[in-house]
Amino acid sequence: NAGVTQTPKFQVLKTGQSMTLQCAQDMNHEYMSWYRQDPGMGLRLIHYSVGAGITDQGEVPNGYNVSRSTTEDFPLRLLSAAPSQTSVYFCASSYSVGPPEAFFGQGTRLTVV
Amino acid sequence: GEDVEQSLFLSVREGDSSVINCTYTDSSSTYLYWYKQEPGAGLQLLTYIFSNMDMKQDQRLTVLLNKKDKHLSLRIADTQTGDSAIYFCAETSGGSSASKIIFGSGTRLSIRP
């Protein structure tokens, strides 16, 4: 069981470039979400999905797009990278019932120069 | 709106007890969590408590919930060097909406010899 897999682990982008952070889970979880982690600010929710074909905005959605065409995958797209998007990004997934324990990927460290 | 607050740093002597505190604002929170993040890694669930409980004990971990004051604490008995990490308090509301886990800023626990 691989759990939640994020790629790449590290990325450097130039301002204005676009890219997609990949997230895949093999636990058949319905819920998936993206967070960004900045020093002293904890994790802030960017976008989340309650199932294939359904996405919604979190606390800090601007500059990011998501889609959920399959249960397994939940990619995060940066449309035009800005230095303010330099952060560590975490993908998480969980079941829809019971204590909703979220399983996290290892993170993607993104630097925008 | 939902908000979770915790102090940023805690330093304890090896063998002593660590107490990490957290306050939250959403009185409808269903579950409250403690996650642990080791350097360079994602978050791992340590323990959780259902909102109708006052206390939960799991080996060296004790969680206390004061629902009236919206205060949650995590006590780690006999703190070891392996407990050095960032500890995040988190809450969910609305029952099964696991994707909307709201995290605090994290408390960095350091252990003195």
Short mmCIF file of N, CA, C and O in Angstrom, two decimals, chain A residues 31-33 35 37 40-43 45 48-50 90 94-106, chain B residues 8 31 33 35 37 40-45 48 86 88 92 95-106:
data_model
loop_
_atom_site.label_atom_id
_atom_site.label_comp_id
_atom_site.label_asym_id
_atom_site.label_seq_id
_atom_site.Cartn_x
_atom_site.Cartn_y
_atom_site.Cartn_z
N TYR A 31 -12.44 11.56 0.14
CA TYR A 31 -12.03 12.94 0.35
C TYR A 31 -10.56 13.12 0.03
O TYR A 31 -9.71 12.33 0.45
N MET A 32 -10.27 14.18 -0.72
CA MET A 32 -8.88 14.57 -0.95
C MET A 32 -8.78 16.08 -0.83
O MET A 32 -9.75 16.81 -1.09
N SER A 33 -7.59 16.54 -0.41
CA SER A 33 -7.43 17.98 -0.21
C SER A 33 -5.98 18.38 -0.40
O SER A 33 -5.08 17.54 -0.35
N TYR A 35 -3.16 21.32 0.93
CA TYR A 35 -2.81 22.33 1.91
C TYR A 35 -1.46 22.93 1.53
O TYR A 35 -0.64 22.28 0.90
N GLN A 37 1.83 24.81 3.57
CA GLN A 37 2.39 25.03 4.90
C GLN A 37 3.45 26.11 4.82
O GLN A 37 4.43 25.98 4.10
N GLY A 40 5.07 29.29 10.76
CA GLY A 40 4.25 30.00 11.73
C GLY A 40 2.78 30.12 11.37
O GLY A 40 2.02 30.75 12.10
N MET A 41 2.38 29.50 10.24
CA MET A 41 0.98 29.64 9.81
C MET A 41 0.26 28.31 9.73
O MET A 41 -0.89 28.25 9.29
N GLY A 42 0.89 27.24 10.13
CA GLY A 42 0.22 25.96 10.09
C GLY A 42 -0.09 25.54 8.67
O GLY A 42 0.59 25.93 7.72
N LEU A 43 -1.12 24.74 8.51
CA LEU A 43 -1.55 24.29 7.19
C LEU A 43 -2.82 25.03 6.82
O LEU A 43 -3.77 25.08 7.60
N LEU A 45 -5.89 25.33 4.00
CA LEU A 45 -6.58 24.56 2.97
C LEU A 45 -6.71 25.36 1.69
O LEU A 45 -7.23 26.47 1.69
N TYR A 48 -10.41 21.34 -1.94
CA TYR A 48 -10.70 19.99 -1.51
C TYR A 48 -11.75 19.36 -2.40
O TYR A 48 -12.42 20.05 -3.18
N SER A 49 -11.87 18.05 -2.27
CA SER A 49 -12.82 17.30 -3.11
C SER A 49 -13.48 16.22 -2.26
O SER A 49 -12.80 15.51 -1.52
N VAL A 50 -14.80 16.10 -2.41
CA VAL A 50 -15.53 15.09 -1.64
C VAL A 50 -15.83 13.85 -2.48
O VAL A 50 -16.50 12.93 -2.02
N PHE A 90 1.06 20.04 0.73
CA PHE A 90 0.71 18.70 1.16
C PHE A 90 -0.65 18.31 0.59
O PHE A 90 -1.60 19.10 0.62
N SER A 94 -8.82 10.96 2.88
CA SER A 94 -9.47 10.31 4.01
C SER A 94 -10.78 9.66 3.56
O SER A 94 -11.31 9.98 2.49
N TYR A 95 -11.28 8.76 4.41
CA TYR A 95 -12.60 8.18 4.17
C TYR A 95 -13.67 9.22 4.51
O TYR A 95 -13.39 10.22 5.15
N SER A 96 -14.86 8.94 4.13
CA SER A 96 -15.95 9.89 4.34
C SER A 96 -16.70 9.64 5.63
O SER A 96 -17.50 10.46 6.03
N VAL A 97 -16.46 8.53 6.31
CA VAL A 97 -17.22 8.25 7.51
C VAL A 97 -16.29 7.93 8.66
O VAL A 97 -15.12 7.64 8.47
N GLY A 98 -16.82 7.97 9.86
CA GLY A 98 -16.03 7.65 11.04
C GLY A 98 -15.09 8.78 11.38
O GLY A 98 -15.14 9.85 10.77
N PRO A 99 -14.21 8.60 12.35
CA PRO A 99 -13.22 9.64 12.63
C PRO A 99 -12.42 9.90 11.35
O PRO A 99 -11.69 9.04 10.91
N PRO A 100 -12.58 11.03 10.78
CA PRO A 100 -11.93 11.26 9.49
C PRO A 100 -10.44 11.51 9.61
O PRO A 100 -9.98 12.63 9.50
N GLU A 101 -9.68 10.45 9.83
CA GLU A 101 -8.24 10.58 9.85
C GLU A 101 -7.74 10.89 8.46
O GLU A 101 -8.05 10.18 7.51
N ALA A 102 -6.97 11.94 8.34
CA ALA A 102 -6.39 12.32 7.06
C ALA A 102 -5.00 11.71 6.93
O ALA A 102 -4.20 11.79 7.86
N PHE A 103 -4.74 11.09 5.80
CA PHE A 103 -3.42 10.56 5.49
C PHE A 103 -2.72 11.56 4.58
O PHE A 103 -3.29 11.97 3.58
N PHE A 104 -1.50 11.90 4.92
CA PHE A 104 -0.78 12.94 4.19
C PHE A 104 0.31 12.35 3.32
O PHE A 104 0.95 11.35 3.68
N GLY A 105 0.55 13.02 2.19
CA GLY A 105 1.73 12.74 1.39
C GLY A 105 2.96 13.35 2.04
O GLY A 105 2.87 14.02 3.07
N GLN A 106 4.12 13.14 1.41
CA GLN A 106 5.38 13.60 1.98
C GLN A 106 5.65 15.08 1.71
O GLN A 106 6.59 15.65 2.26
N LEU B 8 3.79 28.67 19.60
CA LEU B 8 4.69 28.21 18.56
C LEU B 8 5.81 27.30 19.06
O LEU B 8 6.30 26.46 18.32
N TYR B 31 -14.79 16.41 15.81
CA TYR B 31 -13.57 15.73 16.23
C TYR B 31 -12.46 16.75 16.40
O TYR B 31 -12.40 17.73 15.66
N TYR B 33 -8.13 16.82 16.91
CA TYR B 33 -7.00 15.95 16.61
C TYR B 33 -5.69 16.54 17.09
O TYR B 33 -5.54 17.76 17.21
N TYR B 35 -1.88 16.04 15.46
CA TYR B 35 -1.01 15.48 14.44
C TYR B 35 0.44 15.81 14.80
O TYR B 35 0.72 16.83 15.42
N GLN B 37 4.39 16.17 13.13
CA GLN B 37 5.18 16.30 11.91
C GLN B 37 6.65 16.28 12.26
O GLN B 37 7.15 17.17 12.95
N GLY B 40 10.99 17.22 7.59
CA GLY B 40 10.99 16.74 6.21
C GLY B 40 9.90 15.75 5.88
O GLY B 40 9.92 15.14 4.80
N ALA B 41 8.94 15.59 6.76
CA ALA B 41 7.89 14.58 6.54
C ALA B 41 6.51 15.23 6.54
O ALA B 41 6.35 16.39 6.92
N GLY B 42 5.53 14.45 6.11
CA GLY B 42 4.15 14.89 6.20
C GLY B 42 3.63 14.74 7.62
O GLY B 42 4.37 14.39 8.53
N LEU B 43 2.36 14.99 7.79
CA LEU B 43 1.75 14.91 9.11
C LEU B 43 1.22 13.51 9.35
O LEU B 43 0.70 12.85 8.44
N GLN B 44 1.34 13.06 10.60
CA GLN B 44 0.79 11.76 10.99
C GLN B 44 -0.15 11.96 12.16
O GLN B 44 0.18 12.71 13.10
N LEU B 45 -1.28 11.30 12.11
CA LEU B 45 -2.25 11.41 13.19
C LEU B 45 -1.69 10.74 14.44
O LEU B 45 -1.29 9.58 14.42
N TYR B 48 -6.99 11.36 18.42
CA TYR B 48 -8.12 12.26 18.23
C TYR B 48 -9.09 12.05 19.38
O TYR B 48 -9.02 11.05 20.10
N ILE B 86 6.97 18.93 15.36
CA ILE B 86 5.93 19.96 15.43
C ILE B 86 4.60 19.25 15.65
O ILE B 86 4.29 18.28 14.95
N PHE B 88 0.52 19.58 15.73
CA PHE B 88 -0.59 20.39 15.23
C PHE B 88 -1.89 19.96 15.88
O PHE B 88 -2.24 18.78 15.91
N THR B 92 -12.39 19.29 13.00
CA THR B 92 -13.33 19.21 11.90
C THR B 92 -14.70 19.53 12.45
O THR B 92 -14.97 19.34 13.63
N GLY B 95 -19.55 16.97 10.97
CA GLY B 95 -19.62 15.52 10.92
C GLY B 95 -18.56 14.91 10.04
O GLY B 95 -17.42 14.77 10.43
N SER B 96 -18.89 14.56 8.83
CA SER B 96 -17.98 13.75 8.02
C SER B 96 -17.18 14.54 7.00
O SER B 96 -16.55 13.96 6.15
N SER B 97 -17.19 15.85 7.12
CA SER B 97 -16.47 16.65 6.12
C SER B 97 -14.98 16.65 6.42
O SER B 97 -14.40 17.65 6.82
N ALA B 98 -14.37 15.52 6.22
CA ALA B 98 -12.97 15.36 6.61
C ALA B 98 -12.06 16.29 5.85
O ALA B 98 -10.99 16.62 6.33
N SER B 99 -12.45 16.69 4.67
CA SER B 99 -11.55 17.53 3.89
C SER B 99 -11.37 18.89 4.52
O SER B 99 -10.40 19.56 4.27
N LYS B 100 -12.32 19.33 5.32
CA LYS B 100 -12.18 20.65 5.94
C LYS B 100 -11.64 20.50 7.35
O LYS B 100 -12.28 20.85 8.32
N ILE B 101 -10.46 19.96 7.41
CA ILE B 101 -9.76 19.92 8.69
C ILE B 101 -9.05 21.25 8.83
O ILE B 101 -8.30 21.66 7.95
N ILE B 102 -9.28 21.94 9.93
CA ILE B 102 -8.66 23.23 10.18
C ILE B 102 -7.52 23.02 11.16
O ILE B 102 -7.74 22.49 12.27
N PHE B 103 -6.32 23.44 10.77
CA PHE B 103 -5.13 23.22 11.58
C PHE B 103 -4.70 24.49 12.31
O PHE B 103 -4.87 25.59 11.80
N GLY B 104 -4.11 24.31 13.47
CA GLY B 104 -3.42 25.40 14.14
C GLY B 104 -2.06 25.61 13.50
O GLY B 104 -1.68 24.92 12.55
N SER B 105 -1.32 26.56 14.04
CA SER B 105 -0.02 26.93 13.45
C SER B 105 1.08 25.94 13.81
O SER B 105 2.16 25.99 13.25
N GLY B 106 0.81 25.04 14.75
CA GLY B 106 1.81 24.04 15.14
C GLY B 106 2.67 24.53 16.29
O GLY B 106 3.02 25.71 16.37
#
